[in-house]
Amino acid sequence: MEKLQCQCGHVNPPGTKLCESCGRSLTEKEQNSKLVDMRYEGTARRSQTYNKSIIDKVWNFFSSVKVGVGIIVFLLVAAAIGTILPQKAFVPANTEATIKDYYADTYGVVGQIYHALGFHDLYSSFWFIILVGMLAISLIIASLDRFVPLYKSLKNQRVLRHPSFMGKQRIYAEGPGAEDTLKKAEEKLTELKYKVRTDKNGLLAEKGRFSRWGPYVNHIGLIIFLFGVMLRMMPGFYIDESLWIREGETRAIPEVPGYYLENKNFELENYSGEGGEEIFGEALDRVGTVAKNYQTDIVLYKKKEDALPGAVDGQEVVKEYPIRVNQPLKFDGYAIYQMDFRLDELKAMTFSFINKETEDSFGELTIDLIDPKKDYELDNGYSVKLIGYYPDFSGFENGEPQTATPLPNNPGFLVKLFTPETPEGETSFITIQNTVEPLGENDYKLAFQSVETRDVSGLTVRKDSTLPILGLGGLIFMIGVAQGMYFNHRRFWIQQKTDGTILLAGHTNKNWFGLKKDLNQVVEYASLPAYTDQQDEIDKQEKAEKEGEVLS
Amino acid sequence: MDEKGKQKKNSKKRKRAVMRTTILAILIAAIGYTIYNSATAEDVTVLKVGDKAPNFALVDLEGNDHKLSDYEGQGVFLNFWGTWCKPCAKEMPAMDRQYEVFSNEGVQVLAVNIAQSDFEVQSFADQYGLSFPVVIDKTKSVMTAYNIRPLPTTVLVNPEGNIQRIITGEMTEQDIEGFMEEIKPD
């Protein structure tokens, strides 16, 4: 494309619509239209004009607002599809393979496709990230390409514009003026807080130019926001881990190096509907039990500076705190929330040592399921020796008892019972409600008496270092919106020809009513000729034409 | 257009090309990095081959302290296991046999049990007649530090104290022999 030389002699970059210097229309379309298009001040969007290398082509692609809007539409549609089936975090499967099967089994072919395309984990799927990234690129490039020429154009604007430019502004007036008209207009406009520049026989009054930067400020906010979202995927910025901890246990906190948590006690309190809570009685009758409080009393330990993981004595108490719903434990940028619980996991079992025939008891013993001992001595030479412990007994394999997990869900004990009569001992294998005597009939047995239980608390460890960045992005976004929406860029051009005729043109990026209100004051004070709103004229004319068509 | 004007135009063009290439490159790199991070987020690899193996201190069944740093200059065969884990139990005898061979050549085996009771671990060790030290990670802190997920997981630490290899799942005796050979000091 060629550079455009205006009649005034100024050379404009290719693609310019209005001469940068005098404001004459440079394209045929502009010349024929009744009003000029003042978007971007008639400057050439930069990339429209060069299209040579691949880089230029890519750049131009992203510079287009249409492309930007297209990307947004794609994102919206993808996000909408992502809500049709549950995301992978909410399906009852943990590993990649089982998740895949779950979608296939539950939703059939649709589920398979859904999973294959990555909709099951939308925000982490590579194409979604690419789309968001493309949106970011589009925002940056489209803004740069528009902001830079607009900024230059507004910075270098001339006071005197060609009459053809002025004549094509929406607010326009032409008529006789007095000798002091310009001077008085300048006075009044200055009073109205306009910045007024004069040149020979003309003046340019301008107010609120920063309103034009609103969209770009807004885009900067969005970019910062997207940057924050990107950081969330980096290790260390965002943590969301769960931690199951049993009463009495001390555990290292996942993803929080050097800290330990001890669960002293878990409590679940329900509304009783009695005493002061009678008022809830009706509701409780209707829905059953309602939880009043979930609480884990914890002790937070911090590893001493030089202590190693695993060392028992190397920790100091940081604080004791009751974690309750919405009252997380906060420390060092981390927060630990009460999320879940399991009540009454087995903790200890008490047995009575009895003679099978007479049912005489020779004492009781309690086996701690978490930390069982080897020997249990009773009075009068009776004793029990624990030979094998299988916390989650799952059957025999090659005659060997097996445990499925380390949790005492279904404890099994291989024990030897000693009495003064049977000093060699009798072997017996005990599980809940069942006793097996693998080496022949015994005279004695352990009879189950009672259990002790403990609760398990489900906690969530959270950290989000990106929140301040997201907040900043949001704030800048809003500043940009306010800047563009609640402030207007208003300009007046006034010229006085040698014969005393006044030419007046006015422009604003929005709120023409406000512009006219300002202008009315100036017109009155400086006796300027009456102005017309040419857009109104055009609208009226079009309306009349339409009505004419209807009538004919 | 005169020479000077042309030159000016060319330098402007070059500047523009450099500028655009730079901006695009940065943005595309950012997207690439984000995708990479999201793809690897699943297996939060806090520990990688070549990293310094985190030091720890655990107590074995005899009450002896075992610090990883004590074994610098030796290869350490760090095996994380539990009594309920069948593949763990399966590879134990093979590990024990290879330990007999390599312990004289500067390879140490440490079997780290995940937070089980002394009784369970002791009876397991007795049953299999394990000769290498078995330590118990009562607070799961070593497990957390090493980011151990499935059991068994074996971490090979070379004589320099760096992670040589991370193996998840059961190993055959041949594997074990090869791995011990790998971390044997020269």
XYZ file of C-alpha atoms in Angstrom:
738
model
C 0.000 0.000 0.000
C 1.112 3.520 -0.714
C 1.548 6.378 1.654
C -1.196 8.942 1.348
C -0.351 12.529 0.729
C -3.073 14.935 1.704
C -3.871 18.089 -0.156
C -2.370 20.032 2.727
C 0.973 18.401 1.970
C 1.116 16.057 4.974
C 2.160 12.489 4.237
C 0.024 9.951 6.078
C 0.739 6.251 6.684
C -1.188 3.917 4.402
C -4.653 3.081 5.661
C -5.241 6.483 7.226
C -8.798 7.713 6.917
C -8.472 11.278 8.094
C -5.369 13.347 7.465
C -3.306 13.384 10.638
C -2.579 17.040 10.190
C -5.620 18.865 8.876
C -8.370 16.263 9.171
C -9.393 16.092 5.502
C -11.012 12.829 4.485
C -8.575 10.712 2.563
C -10.661 7.811 1.360
C -13.482 7.968 -1.087
C -15.836 6.419 1.392
C -14.988 9.048 3.966
C -15.270 11.801 1.371
C -18.757 10.720 0.443
C -20.081 10.197 3.933
C -21.838 12.990 5.660
C -20.108 12.495 9.014
C -16.562 11.317 9.619
C -15.803 8.167 11.567
C -13.867 9.456 14.545
C -12.937 6.059 15.963
C -9.184 5.953 16.567
C -9.201 9.507 15.164
C -9.218 8.158 11.637
C -5.699 6.778 12.091
C -4.550 3.639 10.379
C -4.648 0.581 12.596
C -0.996 -0.231 12.343
C -0.946 -3.799 11.278
C -3.568 -3.445 8.629
C -0.955 -1.814 6.516
C 1.957 -4.230 6.561
C 1.519 -7.838 5.662
C 4.830 -9.172 4.553
C 6.539 -11.760 6.748
C 4.920 -14.630 8.660
C 5.358 -12.668 11.839
C 3.406 -9.804 10.266
C 0.676 -12.179 9.208
C 0.368 -13.732 12.655
C 0.421 -10.287 14.164
C -2.339 -9.092 11.854
C -4.432 -12.126 12.647
C -4.391 -11.319 16.349
C -4.823 -7.622 15.737
C -8.323 -8.160 14.453
C -11.190 -7.536 16.845
C -13.239 -10.065 14.923
C -10.662 -12.736 15.738
C -10.703 -11.659 19.391
C -14.467 -11.937 19.567
C -14.263 -15.300 17.787
C -11.865 -16.611 20.435
C -14.186 -15.428 23.194
C -17.118 -17.202 21.540
C -15.092 -20.417 21.285
C -14.161 -20.157 24.961
C -17.754 -19.574 25.992
C -19.028 -22.504 23.972
C -16.274 -24.784 25.335
C -16.984 -23.683 28.905
C -20.675 -24.312 28.352
C -20.011 -27.812 27.031
C -17.754 -28.400 30.017
C -20.767 -28.060 32.313
C -22.816 -30.761 30.613
C -21.062 -33.735 32.223
C -19.317 -33.505 35.594
C -15.672 -32.467 35.679
C -13.178 -35.134 36.648
C -12.728 -33.787 40.175
C -16.346 -34.704 40.872
C -16.458 -38.238 39.545
C -15.889 -41.190 41.883
C -12.602 -42.288 40.341
C -9.011 -41.432 41.079
C -6.596 -42.698 38.496
C -6.461 -41.696 34.850
C -7.602 -45.138 33.731
C -10.566 -45.407 36.102
C -11.665 -41.873 35.251
C -11.625 -42.751 31.582
C -13.641 -45.904 32.252
C -16.081 -44.006 34.394
C -16.947 -41.622 31.559
C -17.223 -44.468 29.089
C -19.341 -46.655 31.400
C -21.625 -43.927 32.689
C -22.191 -41.832 29.588
C -21.416 -44.258 26.771
C -19.966 -42.993 23.514
C -20.725 -39.392 24.425
C -18.679 -39.830 27.585
C -15.826 -41.370 25.637
C -15.698 -38.464 23.208
C -16.076 -36.005 26.052
C -13.099 -37.561 27.805
C -11.015 -37.889 24.659
C -11.448 -34.201 23.862
C -10.435 -33.183 27.351
C -13.788 -31.709 28.383
C -13.626 -33.769 31.592
C -10.771 -31.581 32.816
C -11.507 -28.498 30.795
C -9.336 -25.894 32.485
C -6.277 -28.109 32.233
C -6.879 -29.340 28.720
C -4.169 -28.069 26.443
C -6.472 -26.638 23.813
C -8.423 -24.641 26.358
C -5.203 -23.178 27.700
C -4.135 -22.399 24.150
C -7.435 -20.616 23.523
C -7.071 -18.532 26.675
C -3.484 -17.780 25.664
C -4.656 -16.722 22.227
C -7.165 -14.423 23.858
C -4.322 -12.870 25.844
C -2.266 -12.430 22.680
C -5.250 -10.920 20.908
C -5.852 -8.502 23.775
C -2.241 -7.343 23.798
C -1.729 -7.031 20.055
C -5.104 -5.525 19.242
C -4.625 -2.969 22.000
C -1.084 -2.087 20.952
C -2.111 -1.656 17.337
C -4.862 0.709 18.255
C -3.449 2.461 21.257
C -0.162 3.595 19.729
C -1.584 5.409 16.684
C -4.417 6.855 18.733
C -1.993 8.110 21.359
C 0.275 9.684 18.760
C -2.621 11.215 16.930
C -4.128 12.798 20.034
C -0.740 13.961 21.228
C 0.091 15.659 17.964
C -3.300 17.048 17.103
C -3.370 20.419 15.420
C -5.558 23.275 16.466
C -6.546 24.212 12.938
C -8.431 21.585 10.990
C -9.674 21.729 7.462
C -13.224 23.048 7.080
C -14.212 19.757 5.460
C -13.206 17.920 8.666
C -15.187 20.317 10.778
C -18.183 20.169 8.487
C -18.351 16.435 8.942
C -18.407 16.499 12.730
C -21.675 15.651 14.376
C -21.896 18.997 16.160
C -21.394 21.778 13.660
C -22.149 25.457 13.304
C -21.352 28.135 10.824
C -22.336 31.768 11.042
C -21.260 35.326 11.651
C -19.327 36.178 14.786
C -18.101 39.253 16.605
C -14.487 40.369 16.976
C -14.115 39.025 20.493
C -15.998 35.801 19.907
C -12.911 33.575 19.982
C -11.591 35.292 23.071
C -14.853 34.967 24.935
C -15.242 31.364 23.856
C -11.770 30.660 25.201
C -12.634 32.330 28.505
C -15.803 30.343 28.964
C -14.240 27.032 27.905
C -11.354 27.573 30.303
C -13.900 28.232 33.028
C -15.567 24.939 32.115
C -12.196 23.235 32.759
C -11.310 22.684 29.124
C -7.689 22.830 28.085
C -7.637 25.447 25.373
C -4.952 25.862 22.746
C -5.041 28.611 20.151
C -3.326 28.958 16.817
C -3.710 31.955 14.522
C -7.446 32.186 13.923
C -8.591 29.107 15.714
C -8.808 27.295 19.011
C -9.024 23.716 20.194
C -10.656 23.044 23.547
C -10.257 19.606 25.008
C -11.316 17.844 28.206
C -11.030 14.327 29.583
C -8.680 12.841 27.002
C -7.725 10.069 29.475
C -11.201 8.615 28.985
C -9.940 7.360 25.625
C -7.387 5.117 27.419
C -10.128 3.321 29.358
C -10.334 0.255 27.096
C -6.562 -0.177 27.127
C -6.319 0.143 30.905
C -9.126 -2.373 31.075
C -7.169 -4.754 28.857
C -4.068 -4.368 31.027
C -6.219 -5.459 33.974
C -7.399 -8.497 32.045
C -3.855 -9.427 31.091
C -2.742 -9.197 34.731
C -5.709 -11.349 35.683
C -4.802 -13.964 33.093
C -1.198 -13.834 34.284
C -2.434 -14.610 37.799
C -4.444 -17.537 36.482
C -1.348 -18.783 34.687
C 0.684 -18.611 37.901
C -1.854 -20.886 39.591
C -0.616 -23.715 37.437
C 2.995 -23.140 38.493
C 4.203 -25.266 41.378
C 4.147 -23.462 44.692
C 1.627 -20.756 43.882
C -1.538 -22.679 44.404
C -2.113 -25.580 46.761
C -5.291 -27.525 47.324
C -4.517 -30.771 49.161
C -6.550 -32.968 51.412
C -5.305 -34.504 54.620
C -7.016 -37.252 56.582
C -5.878 -37.291 60.158
C -7.061 -39.554 62.958
C -7.484 -38.561 66.551
C -4.138 -38.929 68.273
C -2.122 -38.915 65.058
C 0.589 -36.466 64.093
C 1.083 -35.978 60.398
C 3.316 -33.977 58.127
C 1.176 -31.475 56.225
C 1.291 -32.233 52.509
C 2.888 -29.521 50.351
C 3.765 -27.554 53.483
C 7.336 -28.519 54.246
C 8.432 -28.425 57.855
C 4.983 -28.314 59.460
C 3.142 -31.049 61.329
C -0.397 -31.322 62.553
C -1.633 -33.315 65.508
C -5.281 -34.162 65.819
C -6.154 -33.963 69.517
C -9.868 -34.451 69.141
C -12.613 -34.332 66.573
C -16.082 -33.310 67.519
C -19.387 -33.439 65.737
C -22.177 -31.663 67.508
C -25.786 -31.891 66.372
C -28.702 -29.694 67.260
C -30.541 -31.386 70.098
C -33.810 -29.496 69.797
C -33.823 -29.154 73.572
C -33.189 -26.326 75.977
C -32.521 -23.121 74.105
C -32.861 -24.962 70.814
C -36.534 -25.805 71.160
C -37.193 -23.249 68.494
C -35.573 -25.609 65.978
C -37.684 -28.565 67.092
C -40.068 -28.449 64.177
C -37.328 -28.200 61.597
C -35.425 -31.062 63.226
C -38.517 -33.265 63.180
C -38.801 -32.604 59.496
C -35.216 -33.194 58.337
C -33.715 -35.371 61.067
C -30.338 -34.496 62.504
C -28.692 -31.210 61.727
C -25.045 -30.594 62.454
C -24.262 -27.676 64.675
C -20.512 -27.849 64.698
C -17.649 -29.788 63.155
C -14.444 -29.181 64.985
C -10.927 -30.554 65.034
C -8.732 -29.526 67.922
C -5.258 -29.483 66.492
C -1.725 -28.672 67.521
C 0.467 -27.178 64.858
C 4.136 -28.064 65.074
C 6.998 -26.579 63.162
C 10.153 -28.468 62.515
C 13.156 -26.841 64.149
C 15.438 -25.080 61.741
C 18.046 -27.838 61.701
C 15.760 -30.799 62.379
C 15.373 -33.464 59.733
C 12.138 -34.985 58.501
C 11.374 -38.000 60.642
C 13.287 -36.807 63.694
C 10.998 -37.154 66.708
C 12.296 -34.442 69.000
C 12.930 -31.792 66.392
C 9.652 -29.922 66.504
C 8.168 -27.072 68.456
C 4.550 -26.139 69.065
C 3.408 -23.186 66.978
C -0.155 -23.061 68.188
C -3.167 -24.967 69.362
C -6.368 -24.165 67.555
C -9.857 -25.523 67.050
C -10.464 -25.743 63.290
C -14.150 -25.335 62.545
C -16.103 -24.899 59.351
C -15.298 -21.422 58.013
C -12.764 -20.881 60.764
C -9.609 -22.288 59.215
C -6.240 -22.508 60.864
C -4.110 -19.838 59.213
C -0.354 -19.690 59.265
C 2.419 -18.576 56.987
C 0.156 -18.001 53.985
C -1.539 -21.390 54.346
C -5.049 -22.098 55.524
C -6.369 -25.429 56.794
C -10.081 -25.973 56.558
C -12.451 -28.480 58.111
C -13.905 -30.323 55.135
C -14.961 -33.834 56.015
C -14.961 -36.489 58.706
C -15.486 -40.168 59.391
C -16.815 -41.197 62.751
C -15.987 -44.200 64.855
C -13.057 -45.930 63.280
C -11.890 -48.824 65.461
C -9.132 -47.890 67.853
C -8.896 -50.582 70.515
C -10.617 -53.885 71.285
C -11.154 -55.410 74.679
C -11.379 -59.176 75.138
C -12.087 -61.404 78.043
C -9.897 -64.490 78.553
C -12.373 -67.298 79.200
C -12.611 -71.018 79.552
C -14.828 -72.180 76.736
C -16.549 -74.841 78.817
C -17.134 -73.084 82.117
C -17.192 -69.572 80.658
C -15.107 -68.462 83.631
C -13.205 -65.279 82.936
C -9.545 -64.958 83.916
C -9.226 -61.275 83.191
C -9.487 -58.776 80.389
C -7.029 -57.367 77.920
C -7.212 -54.455 75.550
C -5.386 -54.515 72.262
C -4.538 -51.126 70.859
C -5.224 -51.429 67.142
C -2.958 -48.557 66.280
C 0.030 -49.679 68.247
C -0.478 -53.237 69.450
C 1.838 -54.755 72.014
C 3.321 -58.191 71.802
C 2.591 -59.559 75.254
C -0.431 -59.187 77.492
C 0.021 -60.494 81.021
C -3.005 -61.359 83.106
C -3.107 -62.431 86.760
C -2.397 -65.958 87.978
C -0.146 -67.009 85.129
C -2.606 -66.343 82.346
C -1.164 -64.449 79.375
C -1.693 -63.712 75.708
C 0.968 -63.382 73.079
C 0.189 -61.577 69.854
C 1.788 -63.386 66.940
C 0.221 -61.673 64.010
C -1.898 -58.573 63.546
C -3.874 -57.917 60.345
C -5.645 -54.563 60.662
C -7.816 -55.033 57.591
C -8.099 -58.812 57.348
C -8.985 -59.857 53.817
C -8.604 -63.639 53.837
C -5.877 -66.239 53.685
C -3.261 -66.698 51.017
C -1.139 -69.861 51.233
C -2.444 -70.235 54.763
C -1.151 -66.791 55.594
C -3.612 -64.138 56.831
C -3.605 -61.007 54.640
C -4.411 -57.377 55.266
C -5.821 -55.195 52.535
C -4.974 -51.821 54.021
C -3.107 -50.501 57.041
C -6.375 -49.240 58.563
C -8.113 -51.210 61.331
C -11.329 -51.756 59.411
C -11.557 -55.473 60.068
C -8.852 -56.409 62.542
C -7.628 -59.984 62.754
C -5.319 -61.323 65.453
C -3.245 -64.419 65.551
C -2.713 -65.068 69.254
C -1.360 -67.669 71.589
C -3.146 -68.186 74.871
C -1.160 -69.369 77.869
C -2.613 -70.741 81.078
C -1.032 -72.633 83.939
C -2.681 -75.750 82.445
C -1.485 -75.102 78.882
C 2.049 -73.706 79.177
C 2.803 -74.466 75.521
C -0.030 -72.217 74.535
C -3.105 -72.568 72.373
C -3.180 -70.834 68.999
C -6.256 -69.045 67.855
C -7.110 -66.631 65.080
C -9.636 -63.987 66.024
C -11.580 -61.678 63.817
C -14.724 -59.743 64.556
C -17.389 -62.258 65.621
C -15.312 -65.219 64.561
C -12.606 -67.385 66.073
C -10.646 -69.980 64.172
C -8.502 -72.570 65.920
C -6.029 -73.613 63.258
C -4.024 -76.043 65.353
C -6.818 -78.014 66.909
C -9.512 -77.583 69.488
C -8.669 -75.172 72.303
C -9.898 -75.068 75.857
C -9.678 -71.311 76.173
C -10.648 -68.366 74.058
C -10.739 -64.613 73.931
C -14.307 -63.365 74.019
C -14.966 -59.966 72.537
C -16.088 -57.437 75.123
C -16.055 -53.936 73.725
C -14.409 -51.532 71.315
C -13.036 -48.072 71.539
C -13.292 -45.877 68.502
C -11.831 -42.684 67.248
C -12.851 -40.191 64.612
C -11.038 -39.208 61.473
C -10.992 -35.612 60.425
C -10.778 -34.600 56.769
C -8.918 -31.356 56.350
C -8.024 -29.332 53.294
C -4.759 -27.477 52.961
C -5.003 -24.352 50.855
C -2.688 -21.694 49.668
C -3.274 -19.238 46.891
C -0.494 -16.722 46.345
C -2.127 -15.520 43.171
C -5.057 -13.820 44.942
C -3.321 -10.422 45.242
C -2.461 -10.580 41.533
C -6.026 -11.523 40.616
C -7.257 -8.702 42.860
C -4.925 -6.196 41.240
C -6.019 -7.329 37.779
C -9.653 -6.963 38.756
C -9.048 -3.507 40.236
C -7.251 -2.240 37.131
C -9.992 -3.752 35.001
C -12.601 -1.787 36.940
C -10.544 1.419 36.808
C -10.400 1.010 33.039
C -14.143 0.483 32.853
C -14.845 3.555 34.994
C -12.344 5.610 33.021
C -13.986 4.760 29.730
C -17.586 4.798 30.902
C -17.909 7.649 33.358
C -15.595 10.190 31.762
C -15.893 11.650 28.290
C -13.351 13.013 25.914
C -14.896 16.267 24.673
C -13.429 18.551 22.042
C -14.425 21.739 20.311
C -12.743 23.261 17.296
C -13.539 26.902 16.599
C -12.194 28.958 13.713
C -12.889 32.473 12.584
C -12.408 33.213 8.935
C -11.089 36.575 7.774
C -14.616 37.719 6.980
C -15.625 37.101 10.578
C -17.511 33.869 9.938
C -17.276 31.404 12.784
C -16.836 27.676 12.139
C -17.542 25.434 15.123
C -17.319 21.700 15.479
C -17.676 19.478 18.509
C -16.912 15.849 19.243
C -17.139 13.508 22.197
C -16.613 9.782 22.513
C -19.848 9.464 24.450
C -22.514 11.445 26.245
C -23.437 13.959 23.555
C -25.989 15.451 25.895
C -23.201 16.554 28.244
C -21.246 17.984 25.363
C -24.238 20.025 24.228
C -24.817 21.286 27.766
C -21.239 22.592 27.830
C -21.592 24.057 24.382
C -24.874 25.819 25.187
C -23.118 27.802 27.889
C -20.327 28.760 25.532
C -22.718 29.699 22.744
C -24.637 31.953 25.060
C -21.563 33.632 26.568
C -19.593 34.101 23.364
C -22.570 34.557 21.026
C -21.533 31.762 18.741
C -23.780 30.776 15.870
C -26.440 28.178 16.651
C -25.222 24.624 16.125
C -26.925 21.581 14.704
C -26.571 17.937 15.640
C -26.000 16.443 12.224
C -26.619 12.917 13.440
C -30.108 13.978 14.526
C -30.643 15.486 11.114
C -29.601 12.284 9.429
C -31.806 10.209 11.697
C -34.771 12.472 11.036
C -34.203 12.306 7.317
C -33.953 8.528 7.359
C -37.098 8.317 9.383
C -38.912 10.583 6.993
C -37.710 8.518 4.049
C -38.896 5.349 5.702
C -42.289 6.839 6.407
C -42.408 8.073 2.834
C -41.768 4.542 1.651
C -44.468 3.213 3.882
C -46.923 5.813 2.610
C -46.206 5.177 -1.026
C 12.102 8.438 -2.063
C 15.693 9.456 -1.316
C 18.378 7.206 0.157
C 18.085 8.595 3.641
C 14.349 8.121 3.696
C 14.736 4.564 2.520
C 17.319 3.808 5.188
C 15.088 5.260 7.835
C 12.214 3.207 6.561
C 14.281 0.042 6.575
C 15.549 0.501 10.096
C 12.011 1.193 11.210
C 10.851 -1.969 9.520
C 13.573 -4.014 11.161
C 12.713 -2.589 14.535
C 9.094 -3.439 13.990
C 9.918 -7.002 12.977
C 12.144 -7.495 16.037
C 9.500 -6.008 18.302
C 6.725 -8.172 16.953
C 8.814 -11.309 17.003
C 9.834 -10.645 20.591
C 6.304 -10.011 21.820
C 4.926 -13.058 20.032
C 7.792 -15.231 21.255
C 7.271 -14.199 24.874
C 3.534 -14.809 24.714
C 3.868 -18.158 23.004
C 6.547 -19.209 25.494
C 4.198 -18.256 28.346
C 1.427 -20.388 26.877
C 3.808 -23.286 26.288
C 5.098 -23.096 29.834
C 1.566 -23.027 31.209
C 0.609 -26.095 29.230
C 3.757 -27.866 30.355
C 2.965 -27.045 33.962
C -0.604 -28.154 33.717
C 0.436 -31.397 32.050
C 2.955 -32.185 34.777
C 0.758 -30.952 37.613
C -0.654 -34.452 38.108
C 2.613 -36.034 39.114
C 3.846 -33.092 41.205
C 7.462 -33.938 40.708
C 8.869 -32.168 43.703
C 11.664 -34.691 43.402
C 13.467 -35.287 40.180
C 16.324 -37.462 39.145
C 19.508 -35.521 39.760
C 18.097 -33.591 42.736
C 19.789 -33.752 46.099
C 18.009 -36.471 48.070
C 16.291 -34.790 51.065
C 18.037 -35.705 54.278
C 16.020 -37.384 57.026
C 16.453 -39.090 60.360
C 14.508 -42.220 61.273
C 14.838 -44.869 63.929
C 15.054 -48.562 63.108
C 13.559 -51.498 64.998
C 16.655 -51.877 67.150
C 16.463 -48.224 68.147
C 19.405 -47.104 66.020
C 19.263 -43.709 64.319
C 19.627 -43.647 60.558
C 20.427 -40.381 58.889
C 20.645 -40.349 55.138
C 23.644 -38.032 55.304
C 25.517 -40.676 57.337
C 25.669 -42.776 54.219
C 27.326 -40.235 51.979
C 29.929 -41.984 49.886
C 27.729 -45.078 49.757
C 24.839 -45.839 47.476
C 21.533 -45.901 49.324
C 18.704 -48.141 48.192
C 15.694 -46.409 49.738
C 12.615 -48.616 49.657
C 9.231 -47.300 50.810
C 6.819 -50.049 51.781
C 3.947 -51.261 53.952
C 2.984 -54.682 55.283
C -0.363 -54.577 53.484
C 1.298 -53.996 50.136
C 1.741 -57.355 48.402
C 4.344 -56.344 45.797
C 6.374 -54.814 48.639
C 6.369 -58.110 50.481
C 7.228 -59.959 47.305
C 10.387 -58.012 46.550
C 11.670 -58.057 50.139
C 13.432 -61.468 49.998
C 15.159 -60.512 46.739
C 16.265 -57.219 48.237
C 17.593 -59.072 51.243
C 19.602 -61.472 49.098
C 21.090 -58.668 47.019
C 21.830 -56.711 50.172
C 23.971 -59.639 51.328
C 25.962 -59.284 48.106
C 26.231 -55.502 47.860
C 26.510 -54.444 51.513
C 30.224 -55.191 51.345
C 30.509 -53.050 48.233
C 29.122 -49.888 49.778
C 25.419 -50.163 49.052
C 23.086 -49.567 51.976
C 19.451 -50.618 52.018
C 16.956 -48.657 54.102
C 13.392 -49.950 54.118
C 11.078 -47.120 55.134
C 7.760 -48.321 56.463
C 4.857 -45.910 56.182
C 3.507 -45.154 59.654
C 2.640 -48.659 60.843
C 2.929 -50.007 64.347
C 6.180 -51.387 65.717
C 4.515 -54.736 66.215
C 3.415 -55.136 62.609
C 6.763 -54.043 61.222
C 8.727 -56.157 63.673
C 6.717 -59.293 62.944
C 7.096 -58.689 59.232
C 10.854 -58.253 59.556
C 11.090 -61.391 61.686
C 8.960 -63.394 59.302
C 11.094 -62.480 56.307
C 14.328 -62.485 58.291
C 15.337 -59.086 56.960
C 18.951 -58.197 57.604
C 18.899 -54.577 56.433
C 17.652 -51.792 58.701
C 13.899 -51.205 58.692
C 12.826 -47.740 59.793
C 9.305 -46.445 60.434
C 8.148 -43.057 59.167
C 5.625 -42.444 61.964
C 4.496 -38.970 60.861
C 4.733 -39.689 57.138
C 7.100 -36.739 56.953
C 9.765 -38.543 54.941
C 7.048 -39.880 52.682
C 5.833 -36.295 52.215
C 9.343 -34.961 51.677
C 9.929 -37.570 48.984
C 6.410 -37.181 47.648
C 5.809 -40.911 47.666
C 2.431 -41.888 46.221
C 2.190 -45.559 45.252
C 3.882 -48.342 47.207
C 6.382 -49.737 46.713
C 8.502 -46.854 45.566
C 12.246 -47.159 45.542
C 14.552 -44.169 45.414
C 18.158 -44.811 44.425
C 20.574 -42.369 46.013
C 24.062 -42.333 44.563
C 27.259 -41.918 46.611
C 27.170 -38.148 45.963
C 23.794 -37.988 47.717
C 21.820 -37.261 44.568
C 18.790 -39.124 43.290
C 19.883 -41.581 40.649
C 16.547 -43.107 39.834
C 12.984 -43.417 41.127
C 11.217 -46.748 40.665
C 7.530 -47.206 41.344
C 6.098 -50.700 41.452
C 7.534 -54.121 42.044
C 11.075 -54.998 41.064
C 12.477 -58.367 40.079
C 15.667 -59.658 41.614
C 17.451 -58.848 38.370
C 16.195 -55.266 38.518
C 17.383 -54.949 42.075
C 20.798 -56.279 41.210
C 21.103 -53.858 38.319
C 19.991 -50.917 40.460
C 22.438 -51.722 43.228
C 25.171 -51.985 40.633
C 24.141 -48.525 39.443
C 24.682 -46.840 42.794
C 27.716 -48.829 43.858
C 30.579 -46.450 44.701
C 33.674 -46.802 42.462
